[in-house]
């Protein structure tokens, strides 16, 4: 095989944006082989392509070697597992699934196949996060003491939430900002720092919007190393902030307003504290901005290209899907901690969380106004993802 025929399952906002990139030949050695959506109204942009209204029919057609799943999240594992059975490679949109147990089922279904299984963690291609990860993992900051990430620049309007009946409902989406916007940040968090040992969180449901799920989160985490972390997110604040501050033995790294700044201590903090005769002075420092320019990486197209290269050449994946379990587990733990009003130990009890989620779905009395695709909001969304 010298070319991958990729099928997109779910050609809504995100799937449509991916399709546009493929049709513009932005991915080498890859063609859009077919589109699949339960809503045939979504096919109007693809008159020349084979169209399928179920993933099962797509898999049987023999028209694709691989799929990109861009349906609402609950369907990612179901469609992906069926693809593995049909011998088809899978690139899943984030999140891998809605809850930990479902992700584990998805990952187990892939085990033992020789199929490529990747996840759309496009922010892993951003040189800024790659650099921060290198500095943390490479030991430049020394032992990490404290992490603060305020990521509130995910503003979403009421019109956004109305743009899909599934959005921001327990039954349709399985959560709010932790399931939709923050999988990227939760993945970067675990990719850079690993998973914490315990989580205590407050998730406010419908604080800013007419929705039944969380749109405002404050989580406190503890690591086995003794490091502590605070993660704050919201879709209701404006202007929003993206500030990641990491305090280590050797100094402090701040990523804010698109700039990484590293302030290095002349001596590691603990050693200085033990040896200095001064009472109040902290160690001397040097501050260095790390210039990375206006380059935020290849994003979505880079992940699709990497998936294709992995299929054709065995290139290592940037975002192996099995790693997608961690961000789901972390988000689930935050929700579970808040819903149960208690500290949650990791690994999370996936079955217990699933039971809680099922209760939320069962007890939901929420009805939601929906704006159909083709409206200004749908067009605006697609424009925003033309990377
Ligand atoms: N990586 C990113 O930056 C990014 C950005 C936005 C959305 N996403 C992800 O993409 C996914 C879709 O989000 P969206 O905003 O495009 O939603 P959307 O509602 O605009 O589109 C979903 C599409 O899937 C179709 N669909 C639903 N169930 C299906 C099924 N069983 N089989 C085939 N088609 C089905 C719907 O008819 C719809 O056309 C979500 O999981 C979301 O998290 C990722």
Short mmCIF file of C-alpha atoms and ligand atoms in Angstrom, two decimals:
data_model
loop_
_atom_site.label_atom_id
_atom_site.label_comp_id
_atom_site.label_asym_id
_atom_site.label_seq_id
_atom_site.Cartn_x
_atom_site.Cartn_y
_atom_site.Cartn_z
CA UNK A 1 0.00 0.00 0.00
CA UNK A 2 1.43 3.42 -0.90
CA UNK A 3 -1.63 5.53 -0.15
CA UNK A 4 -4.21 5.48 2.64
CA UNK A 5 -7.91 5.71 1.79
CA UNK A 6 -9.35 7.47 4.79
CA UNK A 7 -13.05 7.51 5.62
CA UNK A 8 -14.49 10.14 7.93
CA UNK A 9 -17.25 8.96 10.24
CA UNK A 10 -19.27 11.97 11.36
CA UNK A 11 -18.92 14.86 8.91
CA UNK A 12 -20.27 17.56 11.19
CA UNK A 13 -18.25 20.56 12.32
CA UNK A 14 -14.94 18.83 13.08
CA UNK A 15 -15.28 15.97 10.59
CA UNK A 16 -16.18 18.52 7.91
CA UNK A 17 -13.07 20.55 8.73
CA UNK A 18 -10.89 17.42 8.43
CA UNK A 19 -12.59 16.52 5.12
CA UNK A 20 -11.86 19.98 3.73
CA UNK A 21 -8.15 19.55 4.49
CA UNK A 22 -8.04 16.15 2.82
CA UNK A 23 -9.87 17.41 -0.27
CA UNK A 24 -7.34 20.26 -0.47
CA UNK A 25 -4.56 17.59 -0.56
CA UNK A 26 -3.04 18.81 2.69
CA UNK A 27 -2.18 15.26 3.77
CA UNK A 28 0.49 13.40 1.77
CA UNK A 29 -0.24 9.88 0.57
CA UNK A 30 -3.83 10.06 1.80
CA UNK A 31 -7.15 10.45 0.01
CA UNK A 32 -10.63 10.92 1.40
CA UNK A 33 -12.13 7.59 0.37
CA UNK A 34 -15.68 7.98 1.69
CA UNK A 35 -17.84 9.89 4.14
CA UNK A 36 -20.23 8.44 6.70
CA UNK A 37 -22.88 10.21 8.74
CA UNK A 38 -26.24 9.19 10.18
CA UNK A 39 -27.56 12.49 8.79
CA UNK A 40 -27.49 12.44 4.93
CA UNK A 41 -27.93 16.23 4.94
CA UNK A 42 -24.22 16.33 5.84
CA UNK A 43 -23.22 14.84 2.47
CA UNK A 44 -23.89 17.89 0.29
CA UNK A 45 -20.21 18.95 0.24
CA UNK A 46 -19.07 15.53 -1.03
CA UNK A 47 -21.07 14.81 -4.21
CA UNK A 48 -18.27 12.80 -5.81
CA UNK A 49 -17.51 10.59 -2.81
CA UNK A 50 -19.06 7.31 -1.68
CA UNK A 51 -21.51 8.10 1.15
CA UNK A 52 -22.71 5.82 3.92
CA UNK A 53 -25.31 6.32 6.62
CA UNK A 54 -23.86 3.68 8.95
CA UNK A 55 -20.28 2.84 9.85
CA UNK A 56 -21.11 -0.83 9.33
CA UNK A 57 -21.96 -0.24 5.66
CA UNK A 58 -18.78 1.84 5.25
CA UNK A 59 -16.63 -0.97 6.66
CA UNK A 60 -18.27 -3.56 4.41
CA UNK A 61 -17.79 -1.41 1.29
CA UNK A 62 -14.03 -1.98 1.06
CA UNK A 63 -13.63 1.72 0.17
CA UNK A 64 -11.39 2.65 3.12
CA UNK A 65 -8.25 1.38 4.88
CA UNK A 66 -8.61 3.70 7.85
CA UNK A 67 -11.19 5.94 9.53
CA UNK A 68 -11.20 9.19 11.42
CA UNK A 69 -14.05 9.16 13.95
CA UNK A 70 -15.55 12.62 14.46
CA UNK A 71 -18.95 11.74 15.91
CA UNK A 72 -20.17 12.79 19.37
CA UNK A 73 -17.94 11.14 21.99
CA UNK A 74 -20.13 8.28 23.23
CA UNK A 75 -19.92 6.68 19.76
CA UNK A 76 -16.09 6.74 19.50
CA UNK A 77 -15.51 3.33 21.18
CA UNK A 78 -18.49 1.63 19.51
CA UNK A 79 -17.46 2.69 16.00
CA UNK A 80 -13.75 2.15 16.65
CA UNK A 81 -14.25 -1.37 17.99
CA UNK A 82 -16.30 -2.31 14.93
CA UNK A 83 -13.53 -0.89 12.72
CA UNK A 84 -10.89 -3.06 14.41
CA UNK A 85 -13.08 -6.13 13.75
CA UNK A 86 -13.16 -5.12 10.07
CA UNK A 87 -9.35 -4.71 9.98
CA UNK A 88 -9.49 -0.92 9.66
CA UNK A 89 -7.02 1.52 11.25
CA UNK A 90 -8.55 4.10 13.63
CA UNK A 91 -7.85 7.74 14.40
CA UNK A 92 -10.33 8.85 17.04
CA UNK A 93 -11.24 12.43 17.83
CA UNK A 94 -10.82 13.35 21.48
CA UNK A 95 -11.95 12.24 23.98
CA UNK A 96 -11.30 8.53 23.49
CA UNK A 97 -14.59 7.84 25.23
CA UNK A 98 -16.83 9.44 27.81
CA UNK A 99 -15.75 7.35 30.79
CA UNK A 100 -12.81 5.24 31.89
CA UNK A 101 -14.43 1.80 31.56
CA UNK A 102 -15.48 2.51 27.97
CA UNK A 103 -11.95 3.66 27.07
CA UNK A 104 -10.53 0.48 28.57
CA UNK A 105 -12.96 -1.55 26.45
CA UNK A 106 -11.82 0.40 23.36
CA UNK A 107 -8.13 -0.15 24.12
CA UNK A 108 -8.65 -3.85 24.88
CA UNK A 109 -10.39 -4.29 21.50
CA UNK A 110 -7.29 -2.97 19.76
CA UNK A 111 -4.85 -5.20 21.64
CA UNK A 112 -3.52 -8.08 19.54
CA UNK A 113 -4.31 -6.40 16.20
CA UNK A 114 -1.59 -4.88 14.03
CA UNK A 115 -3.76 -1.86 13.31
CA UNK A 116 -2.73 1.74 13.96
CA UNK A 117 -4.75 3.42 16.70
CA UNK A 118 -4.21 7.12 17.23
CA UNK A 119 -6.04 10.01 18.87
CA UNK A 120 -6.53 13.60 17.75
CA UNK A 121 -4.45 15.32 20.41
CA UNK A 122 -3.42 18.08 18.03
CA UNK A 123 -2.00 20.28 20.80
CA UNK A 124 0.81 17.76 21.28
CA UNK A 125 2.27 19.17 18.05
CA UNK A 126 2.63 22.67 19.56
CA UNK A 127 6.37 23.48 20.01
CA UNK A 128 5.52 25.45 23.18
CA UNK A 129 4.06 22.41 24.97
CA UNK A 130 6.79 20.18 23.53
CA UNK A 131 9.41 22.54 25.01
CA UNK A 132 7.70 22.68 28.42
CA UNK A 133 7.52 18.89 28.49
CA UNK A 134 11.22 18.60 27.61
CA UNK A 135 12.15 21.04 30.36
CA UNK A 136 10.03 19.29 33.00
CA UNK A 137 10.97 15.75 32.01
CA UNK A 138 14.60 16.63 31.31
CA UNK A 139 14.99 17.91 34.87
CA UNK A 140 15.77 21.55 34.02
CA UNK A 141 13.29 22.78 36.64
CA UNK A 142 14.46 20.24 39.21
CA UNK A 143 11.92 18.41 41.35
CA UNK A 144 8.47 19.86 40.65
CA UNK A 145 6.82 21.39 43.71
CA UNK A 146 3.67 23.02 42.41
CA UNK A 147 1.74 23.31 39.15
CA UNK A 148 -0.98 25.85 38.43
CA UNK A 149 -2.88 25.83 35.17
CA UNK A 150 -5.60 28.39 34.61
CA UNK A 151 -7.14 27.55 31.26
CA UNK A 152 -10.25 29.65 30.98
CA UNK A 153 -9.88 30.82 27.38
CA UNK A 154 -12.40 28.26 26.21
CA UNK A 155 -15.29 30.76 26.11
CA UNK A 156 -18.45 29.30 24.57
CA UNK A 157 -21.77 31.11 24.04
CA UNK A 158 -25.32 29.83 24.56
CA UNK A 159 -25.53 29.58 20.73
CA UNK A 160 -22.58 27.17 20.79
CA UNK A 161 -24.33 24.89 23.27
CA UNK A 162 -27.51 25.06 21.19
CA UNK A 163 -25.62 24.06 18.02
CA UNK A 164 -25.98 20.34 18.75
CA UNK A 165 -28.68 18.49 20.72
CA UNK A 166 -26.02 16.17 22.17
CA UNK A 167 -23.82 18.94 23.50
CA UNK A 168 -23.53 19.55 27.24
CA UNK A 169 -25.97 16.82 28.25
CA UNK A 170 -25.20 13.78 30.42
CA UNK A 171 -26.83 11.45 27.90
CA UNK A 172 -25.39 13.01 24.74
CA UNK A 173 -21.94 14.17 25.80
CA UNK A 174 -21.35 12.74 29.27
CA UNK A 175 -20.11 16.04 30.68
CA UNK A 176 -19.18 19.58 29.73
CA UNK A 177 -15.88 21.44 29.58
CA UNK A 178 -13.95 18.43 30.93
CA UNK A 179 -15.26 16.23 28.11
CA UNK A 180 -15.28 18.66 25.22
CA UNK A 181 -12.71 21.45 25.46
CA UNK A 182 -10.33 20.25 28.18
CA UNK A 183 -9.40 16.79 26.92
CA UNK A 184 -6.54 18.66 25.20
CA UNK A 185 -5.35 20.29 28.41
CA UNK A 186 -5.88 17.21 30.56
CA UNK A 187 -3.87 15.22 28.03
CA UNK A 188 -1.05 17.79 28.01
CA UNK A 189 -1.17 17.82 31.80
CA UNK A 190 -0.64 14.07 32.09
CA UNK A 191 1.80 14.08 29.13
CA UNK A 192 4.02 16.64 30.87
CA UNK A 193 3.54 15.78 34.57
CA UNK A 194 2.03 12.27 34.70
CA UNK A 195 -1.12 11.42 36.63
CA UNK A 196 -1.64 12.59 40.20
CA UNK A 197 -2.37 10.22 43.07
CA UNK A 198 -5.49 12.01 44.31
CA UNK A 199 -7.97 14.63 43.14
CA UNK A 200 -10.37 16.96 44.94
CA UNK A 201 -12.52 19.12 42.69
CA UNK A 202 -15.51 21.40 42.53
CA UNK A 203 -17.35 21.29 39.22
CA UNK A 204 -20.19 23.78 38.95
CA UNK A 205 -22.98 22.53 36.74
CA UNK A 206 -24.51 25.14 34.41
CA UNK A 207 -22.87 28.00 36.30
CA UNK A 208 -22.76 30.25 33.23
CA UNK A 209 -24.97 28.54 30.66
CA UNK A 210 -28.35 26.90 30.37
CA UNK A 211 -26.83 23.41 30.49
CA UNK A 212 -26.95 20.49 32.93
CA UNK A 213 -23.20 19.68 32.97
CA UNK A 214 -20.06 21.42 34.28
CA UNK A 215 -18.89 24.69 32.73
CA UNK A 216 -16.64 25.74 35.62
CA UNK A 217 -14.03 23.57 37.37
CA UNK A 218 -11.46 24.03 40.12
CA UNK A 219 -9.40 20.93 40.88
CA UNK A 220 -6.68 20.35 43.45
CA UNK A 221 -4.35 17.41 42.86
CA UNK A 222 -1.56 15.67 44.77
CA UNK A 223 1.26 13.68 43.21
CA UNK A 224 3.11 10.72 44.68
CA UNK A 225 6.24 12.91 44.59
CA UNK A 226 4.62 15.41 46.95
CA UNK A 227 3.99 17.94 44.18
CA UNK A 228 0.62 19.67 44.25
CA UNK A 229 -1.40 21.09 41.38
CA UNK A 230 -4.40 23.29 40.74
CA UNK A 231 -6.30 23.14 37.46
CA UNK A 232 -8.93 25.77 36.75
CA UNK A 233 -11.13 25.87 33.68
CA UNK A 234 -14.33 27.45 32.48
CA UNK A 235 -16.28 28.18 29.30
CA UNK A 236 -18.04 31.16 30.85
CA UNK A 237 -15.29 33.64 31.62
CA UNK A 238 -14.22 36.45 29.32
CA UNK A 239 -11.56 37.48 28.77
CA UNK A 240 -10.07 34.08 29.41
CA UNK A 241 -6.60 33.14 30.59
CA UNK A 242 -4.11 30.49 29.60
CA UNK A 243 -1.44 30.58 32.30
CA UNK A 244 0.64 27.55 33.20
CA UNK A 245 2.99 28.14 36.12
CA UNK A 246 5.40 25.44 37.24
CA UNK A 247 7.45 25.88 40.41
CA UNK A 248 10.48 23.58 40.69
CA UNK A 249 13.58 23.36 42.87
CA UNK A 250 15.63 25.13 40.21
CA UNK A 251 13.21 27.94 39.43
CA UNK A 252 9.87 28.81 37.91
CA UNK A 253 8.47 28.44 34.41
CA UNK A 254 5.51 30.53 33.29
CA UNK A 255 3.71 30.11 30.00
CA UNK A 256 1.30 32.97 29.42
CA UNK A 257 0.30 35.27 26.56
CA UNK A 258 2.08 32.96 24.16
CA UNK A 259 5.50 33.32 25.87
CA UNK A 260 7.48 30.84 27.98
CA UNK A 261 9.61 32.50 30.64
CA UNK A 262 12.04 30.55 32.81
CA UNK A 263 13.34 32.19 35.97
CA UNK A 264 16.29 30.15 37.20
CA UNK A 265 17.51 30.16 40.81
CA UNK A 266 21.26 30.59 41.27
CA UNK A 267 21.01 27.69 43.76
CA UNK A 268 18.23 25.09 44.22
CA UNK A 269 15.64 26.49 46.66
CA UNK A 270 15.96 23.84 49.39
CA UNK A 271 19.75 23.98 49.42
CA UNK A 272 19.68 27.80 49.53
CA UNK A 273 17.18 27.77 52.37
CA UNK A 274 19.34 25.38 54.41
CA UNK A 275 22.61 27.21 53.85
CA UNK A 276 21.83 30.92 53.67
CA UNK A 277 22.34 33.25 56.64
CA UNK A 278 19.75 35.71 55.26
CA UNK A 279 16.25 35.67 56.74
CA UNK A 280 14.02 36.81 53.94
CA UNK A 281 16.01 36.79 50.71
CA UNK A 282 15.19 34.17 48.11
CA UNK A 283 17.98 32.89 45.84
CA UNK A 284 19.25 35.23 43.13
CA UNK A 285 17.66 34.55 39.75
CA UNK A 286 18.14 35.02 36.04
CA UNK A 287 15.08 35.31 33.83
CA UNK A 288 15.14 34.01 30.29
CA UNK A 289 12.28 34.22 27.82
CA UNK A 290 12.32 31.20 25.52
CA UNK A 291 11.70 32.49 21.98
CA UNK A 292 9.66 30.08 19.89
CA UNK A 293 7.98 32.58 17.57
CA UNK A 294 4.53 32.33 16.11
CA UNK A 295 4.77 28.62 15.39
CA UNK A 296 2.16 26.45 17.09
CA UNK A 297 2.89 23.33 15.09
CA UNK A 298 1.00 21.39 12.48
CA UNK A 299 -1.97 20.73 14.82
CA UNK A 300 -4.81 18.62 13.31
CA UNK A 301 -3.17 18.01 9.94
CA UNK A 302 0.07 16.95 11.63
CA UNK A 303 -1.80 14.29 13.62
CA UNK A 304 -3.58 12.99 10.49
CA UNK A 305 -0.24 12.97 8.59
CA UNK A 306 1.44 11.11 11.46
CA UNK A 307 -1.41 8.54 11.46
CA UNK A 308 -0.94 7.99 7.69
CA UNK A 309 2.86 7.74 8.08
CA UNK A 310 2.37 5.22 10.91
CA UNK A 311 0.19 3.06 8.64
CA UNK A 312 2.50 3.27 5.61
CA UNK A 313 5.95 3.40 7.23
CA UNK A 314 5.52 2.37 10.87
CA UNK A 315 6.37 5.91 12.07
CA UNK A 316 5.87 6.17 15.87
CA UNK A 317 2.60 7.88 16.84
CA UNK A 318 2.58 11.36 18.35
CA UNK A 319 -0.58 10.46 20.26
CA UNK A 320 -1.11 6.70 20.68
CA UNK A 321 -4.80 6.29 21.55
CA UNK A 322 -4.05 4.13 24.60
CA UNK A 323 -2.63 7.27 26.23
CA UNK A 324 -6.04 8.90 25.79
CA UNK A 325 -7.29 6.89 28.75
CA UNK A 326 -5.37 9.16 31.14
CA UNK A 327 -7.12 12.42 30.26
CA UNK A 328 -10.52 10.72 30.48
CA UNK A 329 -9.62 9.22 33.85
CA UNK A 330 -8.44 12.60 35.14
CA UNK A 331 -11.59 14.39 33.94
CA UNK A 332 -13.81 11.62 35.32
CA UNK A 333 -12.00 11.86 38.67
CA UNK A 334 -12.67 15.61 38.84
CA UNK A 335 -16.36 15.12 38.11
CA UNK A 336 -16.63 12.19 40.51
CA UNK A 337 -14.92 14.10 43.31
CA UNK A 338 -17.33 16.99 42.88
CA UNK A 339 -20.47 14.87 42.51
CA UNK A 340 -19.58 12.78 45.58
CA UNK A 341 -18.08 15.71 47.49
CA UNK A 342 -14.97 13.74 48.39
CA UNK A 343 -11.30 13.26 47.54
CA UNK A 344 -10.82 10.62 44.85
CA UNK A 345 -7.81 8.31 44.72
CA UNK A 346 -6.32 7.32 41.36
CA UNK A 347 -6.56 4.84 39.70
CA UNK A 348 -10.24 5.76 39.58
CA UNK A 349 -12.82 3.02 40.10
CA UNK A 350 -14.10 3.07 36.52
CA UNK A 351 -17.14 0.89 37.23
CA UNK A 352 -18.25 3.11 40.12
CA UNK A 353 -17.89 6.22 37.98
CA UNK A 354 -19.86 4.59 35.18
CA UNK A 355 -22.70 3.79 37.61
CA UNK A 356 -22.79 7.43 38.71
CA UNK A 357 -22.85 8.65 35.11
CA UNK A 358 -25.69 6.25 34.27
CA UNK A 359 -27.70 7.66 37.20
CA UNK A 360 -27.15 11.20 35.93
CA UNK A 361 -28.35 10.17 32.47
CA UNK A 362 -31.38 8.36 33.93
CA UNK A 363 -32.38 11.21 36.22
CA UNK A 364 -31.86 13.95 33.62
CA UNK A 365 -35.00 16.02 32.99
CA UNK A 366 -33.18 18.60 30.90
CA UNK A 367 -34.55 19.58 27.49
CA UNK A 368 -32.40 21.59 25.21
CA UNK A 369 -32.98 24.03 22.38
CA UNK A 370 -31.09 22.98 19.24
CA UNK A 371 -30.02 24.99 16.20
CA UNK A 372 -29.73 22.83 13.09
CA UNK A 373 -26.50 22.69 11.02
CA UNK A 374 -26.08 25.13 8.17
CA UNK A 375 -26.62 28.10 10.44
CA UNK A 376 -24.06 30.85 10.99
CA UNK A 377 -22.72 29.07 14.09
CA UNK A 378 -21.91 25.88 12.17
CA UNK A 379 -20.08 27.84 9.46
CA UNK A 380 -18.17 29.80 12.09
CA UNK A 381 -17.09 26.60 13.79
CA UNK A 382 -15.73 25.08 10.58
CA UNK A 383 -13.79 28.27 9.80
CA UNK A 384 -12.12 28.09 13.21
CA UNK A 385 -10.54 24.70 12.46
CA UNK A 386 -9.07 25.34 9.02
CA UNK A 387 -5.55 24.50 10.09
N1 LIG B 1 -9.61 18.04 18.04
C1 LIG B 1 -10.33 19.14 18.09
O1 LIG B 1 -9.78 20.24 18.08
C2 LIG B 1 -11.83 19.04 18.10
C3 LIG B 1 -12.59 20.20 17.92
C4 LIG B 1 -13.98 20.05 17.87
C5 LIG B 1 -14.58 18.81 18.05
N2 LIG B 1 -13.80 17.73 18.28
C6 LIG B 1 -14.42 16.42 18.51
O2 LIG B 1 -15.11 16.00 17.34
C7 LIG B 1 -16.26 15.25 17.68
C8 LIG B 1 -17.47 15.82 16.94
O3 LIG B 1 -17.68 17.15 17.36
P1 LIG B 1 -18.43 18.19 16.38
O4 LIG B 1 -18.36 19.47 17.06
O5 LIG B 1 -17.92 18.05 15.00
O6 LIG B 1 -19.94 17.62 16.44
P2 LIG B 1 -21.09 17.78 15.36
O7 LIG B 1 -22.37 17.58 16.07
O8 LIG B 1 -20.91 19.06 14.59
O9 LIG B 1 -20.84 16.59 14.33
C9 LIG B 1 -21.02 15.25 14.67
C10 LIG B 1 -21.50 14.52 13.42
O10 LIG B 1 -21.55 13.12 13.72
C11 LIG B 1 -22.74 12.58 13.14
N3 LIG B 1 -23.02 11.33 13.85
C12 LIG B 1 -23.57 11.16 15.07
N4 LIG B 1 -23.62 9.87 15.40
C13 LIG B 1 -23.08 9.19 14.35
C14 LIG B 1 -22.86 7.82 14.09
N5 LIG B 1 -23.15 6.87 14.98
N6 LIG B 1 -22.30 7.47 12.90
C15 LIG B 1 -21.97 8.42 11.97
N7 LIG B 1 -22.19 9.74 12.18
C16 LIG B 1 -22.72 10.13 13.35
C17 LIG B 1 -23.76 13.68 13.31
O11 LIG B 1 -24.86 13.53 12.43
C18 LIG B 1 -22.93 14.92 12.99
O12 LIG B 1 -22.95 15.22 11.61
C19 LIG B 1 -16.38 15.32 19.21
O13 LIG B 1 -15.96 14.12 19.80
C20 LIG B 1 -15.48 16.46 19.60
O14 LIG B 1 -14.88 16.30 20.86
C21 LIG B 1 -12.45 17.83 18.28
#
